[in-house]
Coordinates of C-alpha atoms and ligand atoms in Angstrom, one line a residue:
M1 CA 45.0 46.5 -88.7
A2 CA 41.4 45.2 -88.2
S3 CA 40.6 45.3 -84.6
N4 CA 36.9 45.9 -84.5
P5 CA 35.7 42.5 -82.8
D6 CA 32.3 42.9 -84.3
E7 CA 33.7 42.5 -87.8
T8 CA 34.2 38.9 -88.6
R9 CA 36.4 38.4 -91.6
T10 CA 37.2 35.0 -93.0
T11 CA 40.6 34.4 -94.1
A12 CA 41.2 33.3 -97.6
L13 CA 42.2 29.8 -96.1
M14 CA 44.1 28.0 -98.7
S15 CA 43.5 24.3 -99.8
G16 CA 46.3 21.9 -99.9
D17 CA 46.6 22.4 -103.6
A18 CA 46.6 25.9 -103.3
Y19 CA 49.8 25.8 -100.8
R20 CA 51.5 23.6 -103.2
E21 CA 51.0 26.3 -105.8
S22 CA 51.9 29.1 -103.6
L23 CA 55.4 27.6 -103.1
R24 CA 56.0 28.6 -106.9
R25 CA 56.0 32.3 -105.8
Y26 CA 58.9 31.9 -103.9
S27 CA 62.6 31.1 -105.2
P28 CA 64.7 30.2 -102.1
R29 CA 68.4 29.0 -102.7
V30 CA 68.0 25.4 -101.7
F31 CA 70.3 22.5 -101.8
V32 CA 69.5 18.9 -100.9
D33 CA 72.1 15.9 -101.0
G34 CA 74.8 18.1 -102.7
R35 CA 72.2 19.5 -105.6
A36 CA 70.8 22.8 -106.3
V37 CA 66.9 22.8 -106.1
E38 CA 65.2 24.5 -108.9
S39 CA 61.5 24.2 -107.9
V40 CA 60.7 23.1 -104.2
A41 CA 57.0 22.5 -105.1
D42 CA 58.2 19.9 -108.0
A43 CA 61.3 18.2 -106.1
P44 CA 60.6 14.5 -105.3
E45 CA 62.8 14.9 -102.1
F46 CA 60.4 17.4 -100.6
R47 CA 57.2 15.8 -101.7
P48 CA 56.3 14.0 -98.4
G49 CA 57.0 17.3 -96.4
V50 CA 54.9 19.4 -98.6
N51 CA 52.2 16.7 -98.6
A52 CA 52.2 16.9 -94.6
L53 CA 51.8 20.5 -94.7
A54 CA 49.0 20.4 -97.3
V55 CA 46.9 18.2 -94.9
T56 CA 46.9 21.1 -92.4
Y57 CA 45.5 23.4 -95.0
D58 CA 43.0 20.8 -96.3
F59 CA 41.6 19.8 -92.7
A60 CA 41.1 23.5 -92.2
L61 CA 38.5 23.3 -95.1
D62 CA 37.0 20.3 -94.1
A63 CA 33.6 20.8 -92.8
D64 CA 33.8 18.0 -89.9
K65 CA 37.2 19.2 -88.7
A66 CA 37.0 22.9 -89.3
P67 CA 35.8 23.7 -85.7
L68 CA 38.9 22.1 -84.3
M69 CA 41.3 23.2 -87.0
T70 CA 40.4 26.8 -87.2
A71 CA 39.8 29.4 -84.6
Q72 CA 38.2 32.9 -84.3
Q73 CA 41.0 35.5 -83.7
T74 CA 39.8 38.6 -81.8
L75 CA 42.7 40.5 -82.3
T76 CA 42.4 40.5 -86.1
G77 CA 38.8 39.7 -86.4
R78 CA 39.6 36.5 -88.5
T79 CA 38.8 32.9 -89.0
V80 CA 42.3 31.6 -89.0
N81 CA 44.0 28.2 -89.2
R82 CA 44.6 27.0 -85.7
M83 CA 48.1 26.7 -86.5
L84 CA 48.4 30.4 -86.6
H85 CA 46.1 31.4 -83.8
I86 CA 46.9 33.3 -80.6
N87 CA 45.3 31.5 -77.6
E88 CA 42.4 33.5 -76.2
S89 CA 41.4 30.7 -73.5
G90 CA 42.2 27.6 -71.7
G91 CA 40.0 26.1 -74.4
D92 CA 42.0 27.2 -77.3
L93 CA 44.8 25.4 -75.5
L94 CA 43.0 22.1 -75.6
N95 CA 41.7 22.6 -78.9
K96 CA 45.1 23.1 -80.3
L97 CA 46.4 20.1 -78.7
E98 CA 43.6 17.9 -80.2
A99 CA 44.2 19.7 -83.7
V100 CA 47.9 18.5 -83.1
R101 CA 47.2 15.1 -82.4
L102 CA 44.7 14.9 -85.4
L103 CA 47.2 16.4 -87.8
C104 CA 49.9 13.8 -86.6
Q105 CA 47.7 10.8 -86.7
E106 CA 47.4 11.3 -90.3
T107 CA 50.9 12.4 -91.3
G108 CA 53.2 11.3 -88.6
C109 CA 54.4 14.9 -88.1
A110 CA 52.5 17.9 -89.5
Q111 CA 55.3 20.4 -88.8
R112 CA 53.0 23.6 -88.8
Y113 CA 52.2 23.7 -85.1
L114 CA 55.7 25.1 -84.6
A115 CA 54.5 28.5 -86.2
H116 CA 51.5 28.6 -83.6
D117 CA 54.2 28.2 -80.8
A118 CA 56.4 30.9 -82.0
L119 CA 53.6 33.3 -82.8
N120 CA 52.2 33.0 -79.4
A121 CA 55.6 33.4 -77.6
I122 CA 56.9 36.5 -79.6
H123 CA 53.2 37.9 -79.0
Q124 CA 53.9 37.6 -75.3
V125 CA 57.5 38.9 -75.4
C126 CA 56.6 42.0 -77.6
A127 CA 53.9 42.9 -74.9
H128 CA 56.1 42.6 -72.1
I129 CA 58.8 44.7 -73.7
D130 CA 56.1 47.4 -74.1
D131 CA 54.8 47.1 -70.7
A132 CA 58.4 47.6 -69.3
R133 CA 59.2 50.5 -71.6
G134 CA 55.9 52.2 -71.9
G135 CA 54.2 52.4 -75.4
T136 CA 52.9 50.0 -78.1
E137 CA 55.4 49.8 -80.6
H138 CA 56.2 46.2 -80.3
R139 CA 52.7 45.1 -79.9
D140 CA 51.9 47.0 -83.1
R141 CA 54.7 45.6 -85.1
F142 CA 53.7 42.1 -84.1
L143 CA 50.0 42.5 -84.7
A144 CA 50.7 43.9 -88.2
Y145 CA 52.8 40.7 -88.8
L146 CA 50.2 38.6 -87.5
E147 CA 47.6 40.0 -89.6
H148 CA 49.7 39.5 -92.7
A149 CA 50.6 35.9 -91.6
Q150 CA 47.0 35.0 -91.0
A151 CA 45.5 36.8 -94.1
Q152 CA 48.1 35.0 -96.3
D153 CA 47.6 31.6 -94.4
L154 CA 51.4 31.3 -94.3
S155 CA 53.4 28.4 -93.5
L156 CA 56.3 29.7 -90.9
G157 CA 59.6 27.8 -90.3
I158 CA 61.0 28.3 -86.7
A159 CA 64.6 29.4 -87.2
M160 CA 65.6 29.0 -83.4
T161 CA 68.2 26.5 -82.7
D162 CA 71.6 28.2 -83.7
A163 CA 74.5 25.9 -84.7
K164 CA 76.0 27.1 -81.1
G165 CA 79.6 26.2 -81.9
D166 CA 81.2 25.1 -78.6
R167 CA 78.4 24.4 -76.0
S168 CA 80.3 25.4 -73.0
R169 CA 80.8 29.2 -74.4
R170 CA 78.3 32.1 -74.7
P171 CA 77.4 33.5 -78.2
H172 CA 80.0 36.3 -77.9
Q173 CA 82.7 33.9 -76.6
Q174 CA 82.6 31.7 -79.8
G175 CA 85.5 31.7 -82.2
N176 CA 83.3 31.8 -85.2
A177 CA 80.5 34.6 -84.4
D178 CA 78.3 32.9 -87.3
T179 CA 77.7 29.8 -85.2
Y180 CA 74.8 32.2 -83.6
V181 CA 72.5 34.4 -85.8
H182 CA 73.5 37.9 -84.9
V183 CA 73.0 41.6 -85.9
V184 CA 75.9 42.8 -88.1
E185 CA 74.4 46.2 -89.1
R186 CA 71.6 48.7 -88.3
N187 CA 70.6 51.7 -90.2
G188 CA 67.3 53.8 -90.6
K189 CA 65.6 51.0 -92.8
G190 CA 66.3 47.9 -90.8
I191 CA 69.0 45.4 -89.7
V192 CA 71.5 43.2 -91.3
I193 CA 71.9 39.7 -89.9
S194 CA 74.5 37.0 -90.3
G195 CA 75.0 33.6 -88.8
T196 CA 73.5 29.9 -88.8
K197 CA 70.5 28.3 -87.4
A198 CA 71.2 24.6 -87.4
I199 CA 67.8 22.6 -87.4
V200 CA 65.1 24.2 -89.0
T201 CA 62.0 21.8 -89.7
G202 CA 60.4 22.0 -93.2
A203 CA 62.4 25.0 -94.2
P204 CA 62.7 24.6 -98.0
Y205 CA 58.6 24.4 -98.4
M206 CA 57.7 27.3 -95.9
H207 CA 56.8 30.8 -96.8
E208 CA 58.8 32.7 -94.2
F209 CA 61.1 32.1 -91.3
L210 CA 60.5 33.3 -87.8
V211 CA 64.0 34.0 -86.3
M212 CA 64.2 33.8 -82.6
P213 CA 67.2 33.4 -80.1
C214 CA 67.6 29.9 -78.7
R215 CA 68.9 30.6 -75.2
N216 CA 69.1 33.2 -72.2
M217 CA 71.7 36.0 -73.3
G218 CA 73.8 38.1 -71.3
R219 CA 74.7 41.9 -72.0
E220 CA 77.7 40.9 -74.0
D221 CA 75.4 38.8 -76.2
A222 CA 73.2 41.8 -77.4
D223 CA 73.9 41.4 -81.1
F224 CA 72.8 37.8 -80.7
A225 CA 69.6 38.6 -79.1
V226 CA 67.5 38.9 -82.3
C227 CA 64.0 38.2 -83.3
C228 CA 62.4 39.0 -86.6
A229 CA 60.5 37.5 -89.7
V230 CA 62.2 36.9 -93.2
P231 CA 60.8 35.3 -96.4
V232 CA 62.6 32.2 -97.3
D233 CA 64.1 33.6 -100.4
A234 CA 65.3 36.8 -98.9
D235 CA 68.8 37.7 -100.5
G236 CA 71.6 36.0 -98.4
I237 CA 69.6 33.0 -97.1
T238 CA 70.8 29.4 -98.3
I239 CA 68.9 26.2 -97.1
V240 CA 70.9 23.2 -96.8
A241 CA 68.3 20.4 -96.5
R242 CA 67.7 16.8 -96.1
P243 CA 65.1 15.1 -97.9
A244 CA 61.6 14.6 -96.3
G245 CA 60.7 11.0 -95.0
R246 CA 62.0 8.4 -97.3
P247 CA 61.0 9.6 -100.9
G248 CA 63.6 7.1 -102.4
E249 CA 62.0 3.9 -100.8
K250 CA 60.3 1.7 -103.3
A251 CA 56.4 1.3 -103.7
E252 CA 54.9 -1.9 -102.2
H253 CA 51.7 -3.7 -102.7
G254 CA 48.7 -1.3 -102.5
E255 CA 49.2 2.0 -100.7
P256 CA 52.7 3.4 -101.0
L257 CA 54.9 3.5 -98.0
F258 CA 53.9 5.8 -95.3
S259 CA 56.9 7.8 -95.2
R260 CA 57.0 8.2 -99.0
R261 CA 53.7 9.8 -98.6
Y262 CA 54.5 12.0 -95.5
G263 CA 57.7 13.1 -94.0
Q264 CA 59.6 15.9 -92.6
S265 CA 62.9 17.8 -94.1
T266 CA 65.1 19.6 -91.7
A267 CA 67.7 22.1 -92.9
V268 CA 70.6 24.1 -92.1
V269 CA 69.8 27.7 -92.7
L270 CA 72.8 30.0 -93.4
F271 CA 72.2 33.8 -93.1
D272 CA 74.8 36.0 -95.0
R273 CA 74.1 39.5 -94.5
V274 CA 70.3 39.2 -94.8
F275 CA 68.6 42.7 -94.8
V276 CA 65.3 42.8 -92.5
P277 CA 63.2 46.1 -92.6
W278 CA 62.3 47.4 -89.1
E279 CA 58.6 46.5 -89.7
R280 CA 59.6 42.7 -89.5
V281 CA 62.1 43.2 -86.4
F282 CA 60.4 42.2 -83.0
Y283 CA 63.4 43.2 -81.2
A284 CA 67.1 43.4 -81.7
G285 CA 69.5 43.8 -79.1
E286 CA 67.2 43.6 -76.2
W287 CA 69.2 40.7 -74.6
E288 CA 67.1 40.8 -71.1
H289 CA 64.1 39.4 -73.1
S290 CA 65.7 36.3 -74.7
G291 CA 65.3 34.2 -71.5
L292 CA 61.6 34.9 -71.8
L293 CA 61.2 34.3 -75.3
T294 CA 62.7 30.8 -75.3
Y295 CA 60.9 29.9 -72.0
N296 CA 57.5 31.0 -73.8
Y297 CA 58.2 29.4 -76.8
A298 CA 59.6 26.0 -75.2
T299 CA 56.4 25.8 -73.1
H300 CA 54.1 26.4 -76.1
H301 CA 56.0 23.8 -78.0
R302 CA 56.6 21.2 -75.6
H303 CA 52.8 21.4 -75.2
S304 CA 52.2 20.9 -78.9
C305 CA 54.9 18.0 -79.1
I306 CA 52.5 16.0 -76.5
G307 CA 49.7 16.3 -79.0
A308 CA 52.1 15.4 -82.0
R309 CA 53.5 12.3 -80.1
A310 CA 50.1 11.3 -79.1
G311 CA 49.1 11.1 -82.6
F312 CA 52.2 8.9 -83.5
G313 CA 51.2 6.6 -80.5
D314 CA 47.9 6.3 -82.2
L315 CA 49.4 5.0 -85.2
L316 CA 51.6 2.5 -83.3
I317 CA 48.4 1.2 -81.2
G318 CA 46.6 0.7 -84.4
A319 CA 49.3 -0.9 -86.2
G320 CA 50.1 -3.1 -83.1
A321 CA 46.5 -4.4 -82.8
L322 CA 46.4 -5.0 -86.8
M323 CA 49.6 -7.0 -86.5
C324 CA 48.2 -9.3 -83.8
E325 CA 45.2 -9.9 -85.7
A326 CA 47.2 -10.7 -88.7
N327 CA 49.2 -13.2 -86.8
G328 CA 46.0 -14.9 -85.6
F329 CA 45.7 -13.5 -82.1
D330 CA 43.1 -11.4 -80.3
P331 CA 44.9 -9.4 -77.7
G332 CA 41.8 -9.5 -75.6
T333 CA 42.2 -13.4 -74.9
K334 CA 45.8 -13.4 -75.1
S335 CA 47.5 -11.6 -71.9
N336 CA 50.9 -11.8 -73.0
L337 CA 49.7 -9.5 -76.0
R338 CA 47.2 -7.5 -74.2
E339 CA 49.8 -6.2 -71.5
P340 CA 52.2 -4.7 -74.2
M341 CA 49.2 -3.3 -75.8
V342 CA 48.1 -1.8 -72.6
E343 CA 51.5 -0.5 -71.9
L344 CA 51.4 1.3 -75.2
I345 CA 48.0 3.0 -74.4
K346 CA 49.3 3.8 -71.1
I347 CA 52.1 5.7 -72.2
T348 CA 50.5 7.5 -75.1
E349 CA 47.4 8.5 -72.9
G350 CA 49.6 9.0 -69.9
F351 CA 51.7 11.9 -71.5
F352 CA 48.6 13.0 -73.5
A353 CA 46.8 13.6 -70.1
C354 CA 49.7 15.8 -69.0
G355 CA 48.9 18.0 -72.2
V356 CA 45.2 18.1 -71.2
A357 CA 46.3 19.1 -67.6
A358 CA 48.6 21.9 -68.9
S359 CA 45.7 23.2 -70.8
V360 CA 43.2 23.2 -68.1
Y361 CA 45.7 24.7 -65.8
G362 CA 46.7 27.2 -68.4
T363 CA 46.9 30.9 -67.3
R364 CA 46.3 34.2 -69.0
D365 CA 49.6 36.1 -69.6
E366 CA 48.8 39.7 -68.1
H367 CA 50.8 41.6 -70.5
S368 CA 49.7 39.9 -73.8
D369 CA 46.2 38.7 -72.5
S370 CA 46.7 35.5 -74.3
F371 CA 46.8 32.1 -72.7
M372 CA 49.9 30.0 -71.9
P373 CA 49.8 26.1 -70.9
D374 CA 51.0 25.2 -67.5
P375 CA 54.8 24.8 -67.7
V376 CA 55.2 21.9 -65.2
F377 CA 52.4 19.7 -67.0
S378 CA 53.7 20.7 -70.4
N379 CA 57.5 19.8 -69.6
I380 CA 56.3 16.6 -67.7
G381 CA 54.5 15.4 -70.6
K382 CA 57.3 16.1 -73.0
L383 CA 59.7 14.5 -70.8
L384 CA 57.7 11.6 -70.7
L385 CA 57.2 11.1 -74.3
A386 CA 60.9 12.0 -75.0
T387 CA 62.1 9.2 -72.8
Q388 CA 59.1 6.8 -73.4
I389 CA 59.3 6.9 -77.2
Y390 CA 61.9 3.9 -77.0
D391 CA 59.5 2.0 -74.8
M392 CA 56.7 2.5 -77.5
H393 CA 58.9 1.2 -80.2
R394 CA 60.0 -2.0 -78.1
L395 CA 56.3 -2.6 -77.2
A396 CA 55.1 -2.3 -80.8
H397 CA 58.0 -4.8 -82.0
E398 CA 57.2 -7.0 -79.1
V399 CA 53.5 -7.5 -80.5
S400 CA 54.6 -7.5 -84.0
G401 CA 57.3 -10.1 -84.2
G402 CA 60.5 -10.2 -86.2
L403 CA 58.8 -10.3 -89.6
I404 CA 58.6 -6.7 -89.6
V405 CA 62.4 -6.6 -90.4
A406 CA 62.8 -9.8 -92.0
L407 CA 60.5 -9.7 -94.8
P408 CA 61.8 -9.9 -98.4
G409 CA 61.7 -6.5 -100.0
P410 CA 58.8 -5.1 -102.2
D411 CA 60.5 -6.3 -105.5
E412 CA 60.0 -9.7 -104.5
D413 CA 56.2 -9.1 -104.4
H414 CA 56.2 -9.1 -108.2
N415 CA 58.8 -12.2 -108.7
P416 CA 56.9 -14.8 -110.6
A417 CA 59.3 -17.5 -109.2
T418 CA 58.4 -16.7 -105.4
A419 CA 55.5 -14.5 -105.2
A420 CA 52.9 -17.1 -105.0
T421 CA 54.7 -19.3 -102.6
L422 CA 55.6 -16.7 -100.4
S423 CA 52.0 -15.3 -100.2
E424 CA 50.9 -19.0 -99.3
V425 CA 53.5 -19.6 -96.5
L426 CA 53.7 -16.4 -95.1
R427 CA 50.0 -16.2 -94.4
A428 CA 49.0 -16.4 -90.9
N429 CA 45.3 -15.7 -90.0
P430 CA 43.3 -17.4 -92.6
D431 CA 41.0 -14.4 -92.5
V432 CA 43.8 -11.7 -93.4
P433 CA 45.2 -11.8 -96.9
Y434 CA 49.1 -12.2 -97.2
E435 CA 49.0 -8.7 -98.8
K436 CA 47.3 -7.2 -95.9
R437 CA 49.7 -8.9 -93.4
I438 CA 52.7 -7.6 -95.2
E439 CA 51.2 -4.1 -95.6
V440 CA 50.9 -3.5 -91.9
A441 CA 54.3 -5.4 -91.1
R442 CA 55.9 -3.0 -93.6
F443 CA 54.0 0.2 -92.0
M444 CA 55.4 -0.8 -88.5
E445 CA 58.8 -1.5 -89.9
D446 CA 58.6 2.1 -91.6
L447 CA 57.4 4.0 -88.3
T448 CA 59.5 2.0 -85.8
A449 CA 62.5 0.1 -87.3
S450 CA 63.7 2.1 -90.4
Y451 CA 65.7 5.4 -90.6
Q452 CA 62.3 7.0 -90.0
G453 CA 61.8 5.1 -87.0
G454 CA 65.1 6.3 -85.7
W455 CA 64.1 9.7 -86.8
Y456 CA 61.0 9.6 -84.6
S457 CA 63.0 8.6 -81.7
V458 CA 65.3 11.4 -82.0
I459 CA 62.8 14.1 -82.5
S460 CA 61.0 12.9 -79.6
L461 CA 64.1 12.9 -77.5
H462 CA 65.5 16.4 -78.5
G463 CA 62.9 18.2 -80.6
G464 CA 61.8 21.0 -78.3
G465 CA 64.7 20.7 -76.1
S466 CA 66.9 17.7 -74.7
P467 CA 65.5 16.1 -71.5
A468 CA 67.8 18.2 -69.4
A469 CA 65.9 21.2 -70.5
M470 CA 62.7 19.9 -69.4
K471 CA 64.0 18.8 -66.0
Q472 CA 65.3 22.2 -65.4
E473 CA 62.0 23.9 -66.1
I474 CA 60.1 21.4 -63.9
W475 CA 62.4 22.1 -61.1
R476 CA 62.1 25.8 -61.7
N477 CA 58.3 26.0 -61.8
Y478 CA 57.4 23.2 -59.4
P479 CA 55.9 24.5 -56.1
V480 CA 58.4 22.5 -53.8
G481 CA 58.1 25.3 -51.4
N482 CA 54.5 24.5 -50.9
K483 CA 55.3 20.9 -50.2
V484 CA 57.8 21.8 -47.6
E485 CA 55.5 24.1 -46.0
L486 CA 52.8 21.4 -45.8
V487 CA 55.2 19.0 -44.4
E488 CA 56.7 21.5 -41.8
R489 CA 53.0 22.5 -40.8
L490 CA 52.1 18.8 -40.4
L491 CA 55.2 18.3 -38.1
D492 CA 54.3 21.5 -36.2
R493 CA 57.7 23.0 -36.9
G494 CA 56.7 26.5 -37.9
V495 CA 57.8 28.1 -41.1
S496 CA 57.6 31.7 -40.8
A497 CA 61.0 32.3 -39.4
E498 CA 62.5 30.2 -42.3
Q499 CA 60.5 31.6 -45.2
N500 CA 63.6 32.9 -46.9
R501 CA 65.1 29.3 -47.6
P502 CA 65.7 29.1 -51.5
I503 CA 63.4 25.9 -51.6
T504 CA 60.3 27.6 -50.1
R505 CA 60.2 30.4 -52.4
N506 CA 58.6 28.2 -55.1
R507 CA 54.9 28.6 -54.9
Q508 CA 52.3 27.0 -56.7
P509 CA 51.5 28.7 -60.1
G510 CA 48.4 28.7 -62.1
R511 CA 45.9 27.8 -59.3
C512 CA 44.9 31.3 -58.5
C513 CA 41.1 30.9 -57.8
A514 CA 38.5 28.2 -57.4
A515 CA 36.9 29.1 -60.7
G516 CA 40.2 28.7 -62.5
C517 CA 41.3 31.3 -65.4
S518 CA 38.4 30.6 -67.8
A519 CA 35.0 32.2 -67.4
P520 CA 32.5 30.1 -66.0
G521 CA 30.2 28.5 -68.3
Q522 CA 32.8 29.0 -71.3
A523 CA 33.1 26.2 -73.8
V524 CA 36.2 24.3 -73.2
T525 CA 36.5 22.0 -76.4
V526 CA 34.6 21.8 -79.6
P527 CA 33.4 18.4 -80.8
L528 CA 36.2 16.1 -82.0
P529 CA 35.9 15.1 -85.6
K530 CA 35.2 11.4 -86.0
A531 CA 38.5 10.5 -86.8
R532 CA 39.8 11.3 -83.1
R533 CA 36.8 10.0 -81.1
Ligands
LIG601 C1 64.0 16.4 -86.0 C2 64.1 17.6 -85.3 C3 63.6 18.8 -85.8 C4 63.6 20.1 -85.1 N1 63.1 21.2 -85.7 C5 63.4 22.5 -85.2 C6 63.1 23.5 -85.5 O1 62.1 23.7 -86.5 N2 63.5 24.7 -85.3 C7 64.5 24.8 -84.4 O2 64.7 25.9 -83.8 N3 64.9 23.8 -83.7 C8 64.5 22.6 -84.3 N4 65.2 21.3 -83.7 C9 66.2 21.6 -82.7 C10 65.9 20.9 -81.1 O3 65.3 22.2 -80.5 C11 67.2 20.9 -80.6 O4 67.7 19.6 -81.3 C12 67.5 20.9 -79.1 O5 67.1 21.9 -78.6 C13 68.8 20.3 -78.6 O6 69.8 21.1 -79.2 P1 71.0 20.4 -79.9 O7 70.3 19.5 -80.9 O8 71.7 21.5 -80.6 O9 71.8 19.5 -79.1 P2 72.8 20.0 -78.1 O10 72.8 21.2 -77.6 O11 74.3 19.8 -78.9 O12 72.9 18.9 -76.8 C14 73.5 17.6 -76.8 C15 73.3 17.2 -75.4 O13 74.5 18.1 -74.5 C16 73.8 18.7 -73.5 N5 74.0 20.1 -73.5 C17 74.2 21.1 -74.4 N6 74.7 22.3 -73.8 C18 74.9 22.0 -72.8 C19 75.5 22.8 -71.7 N7 75.8 24.2 -71.9 N8 75.7 22.2 -70.6 C20 75.6 20.8 -70.1 N9 74.9 20.2 -71.0 C21 74.7 20.6 -72.3 C22 72.2 18.6 -73.9 O14 71.4 18.5 -72.6 C23 72.1 17.2 -74.6 O15 72.0 16.2 -73.7 C24 64.8 19.9 -84.0 C25 65.4 18.9 -83.7 C26 65.0 17.8 -84.3 C27 65.8 16.5 -83.8

């Protein structure tokens, strides 16, 4: 374990191609659409997903983007991909937010940020467990794993959401115990786990899984409280995946359809007596820490989701403006088009601003010494994007017109009987060639009105937790008590005798001192690459 802060080691950061090649070193058991997959690296069904992950590697090696896409990890002394970095300041939170936005502008959804969110949450929980018990066992184990993940520049899939069975019952009450991943055996060498994680992003083309509980656990649920790391091809793991994006869609004029190039596979991951050595077990049975792990992960992840969906918003804003232009309009002079465009900008930058606020008001976790975004702003930002994604699609449709779903298919582009006539009569702005108009119309359809468009809605709504989960966290963390005291003071009612009312216990978190939690003078952000400015 390298912990000498004077020693700056550079990780062998992989390129996108090296990442593609690295997948050949693993032989996971994968099925897609009912067929066994021999080689994930070569399977056309996963190519859009592998391409999206590859961008996270290539950007880290791009000199213009590297200051944002990499970070210096004091804990390990390495320069690491930001998607594997443990936050050391509020500036790190802001840079991660910007990095995720940049990646998702390029790919729609770059997926690898889930690893950042899980590593940060597990790091915090290991420190909490050690501090509660005394000792450094959990910290040491996690740091050894972090060193391994950063040195190998791994892609890590997050296996958190269990199949969950009957939602009204707790894990130990389920008729089938395998609806949750749980420990079935312990011995001197490690643990054996079985059960089902229902939704794992990018599972086939990850290197390892981080297995984590998805909810609060009670004492009777102790076997279900398990957090560990396993390679994707460990004996007993079966990955049942959906294709990434729309790999089967036909090509068209010019560039291939966006979701043929970039997309995201999700998979059900079945664990059947999978052995995990103790050095990869972060905890097993510590049910009382599961709530903290899910809370920390959810806070980091909702913060990242804000950056991700802002990147998607950028795509809609750009495509919306191009559709206006292709139709012959300048939204600057047509208020009926400017208004929906401004609404789209307001929504995107509105929830993104919550991510910025969550970074600025981020706090140092006293156990792990790492930084955590403010939970209220993280949850409000995620809640806004979850519900407003449908408005984003509506506004993009409003400025674009019906052509985005009514155009003849790509095969018609090459039909000698119709192609020339169509390109004449379906041209609008004389300065924009027909091919350019239909290219942006199909891009808009792809992102908002296709299978992929529905997919972006559902990932925004449920990815990182359903709206109910965000509302619960906002209520739990919002300082309603401070506001009650404020009004009572203004009304001169006096509050001291009633301090024990539940509602006044809630105090404002995160605003601990005038200077905030970053050292004065500390750089907050690195310069943005041109693409984001
Ligand atoms: C595209 C996509 C990618 C994802 N990637 C990952 C990933 O990589 N890793 C991962 O671990 N997870 C992932 N998720 C899972 C995501 O976190 C869950 O979808 C989310 O937490 C909701 O869980 P669920 O889908 O099981 O919905 P459900 O739990 O079935 O919820 C459905 C509805 O029922 C309500 N509900 C559920 N339980 C209760 C209850 N006890 N009381 C009252 N109401 C209840 C919910 O609020 C919701 O409105 C992904 C999801 C999507 C859509």
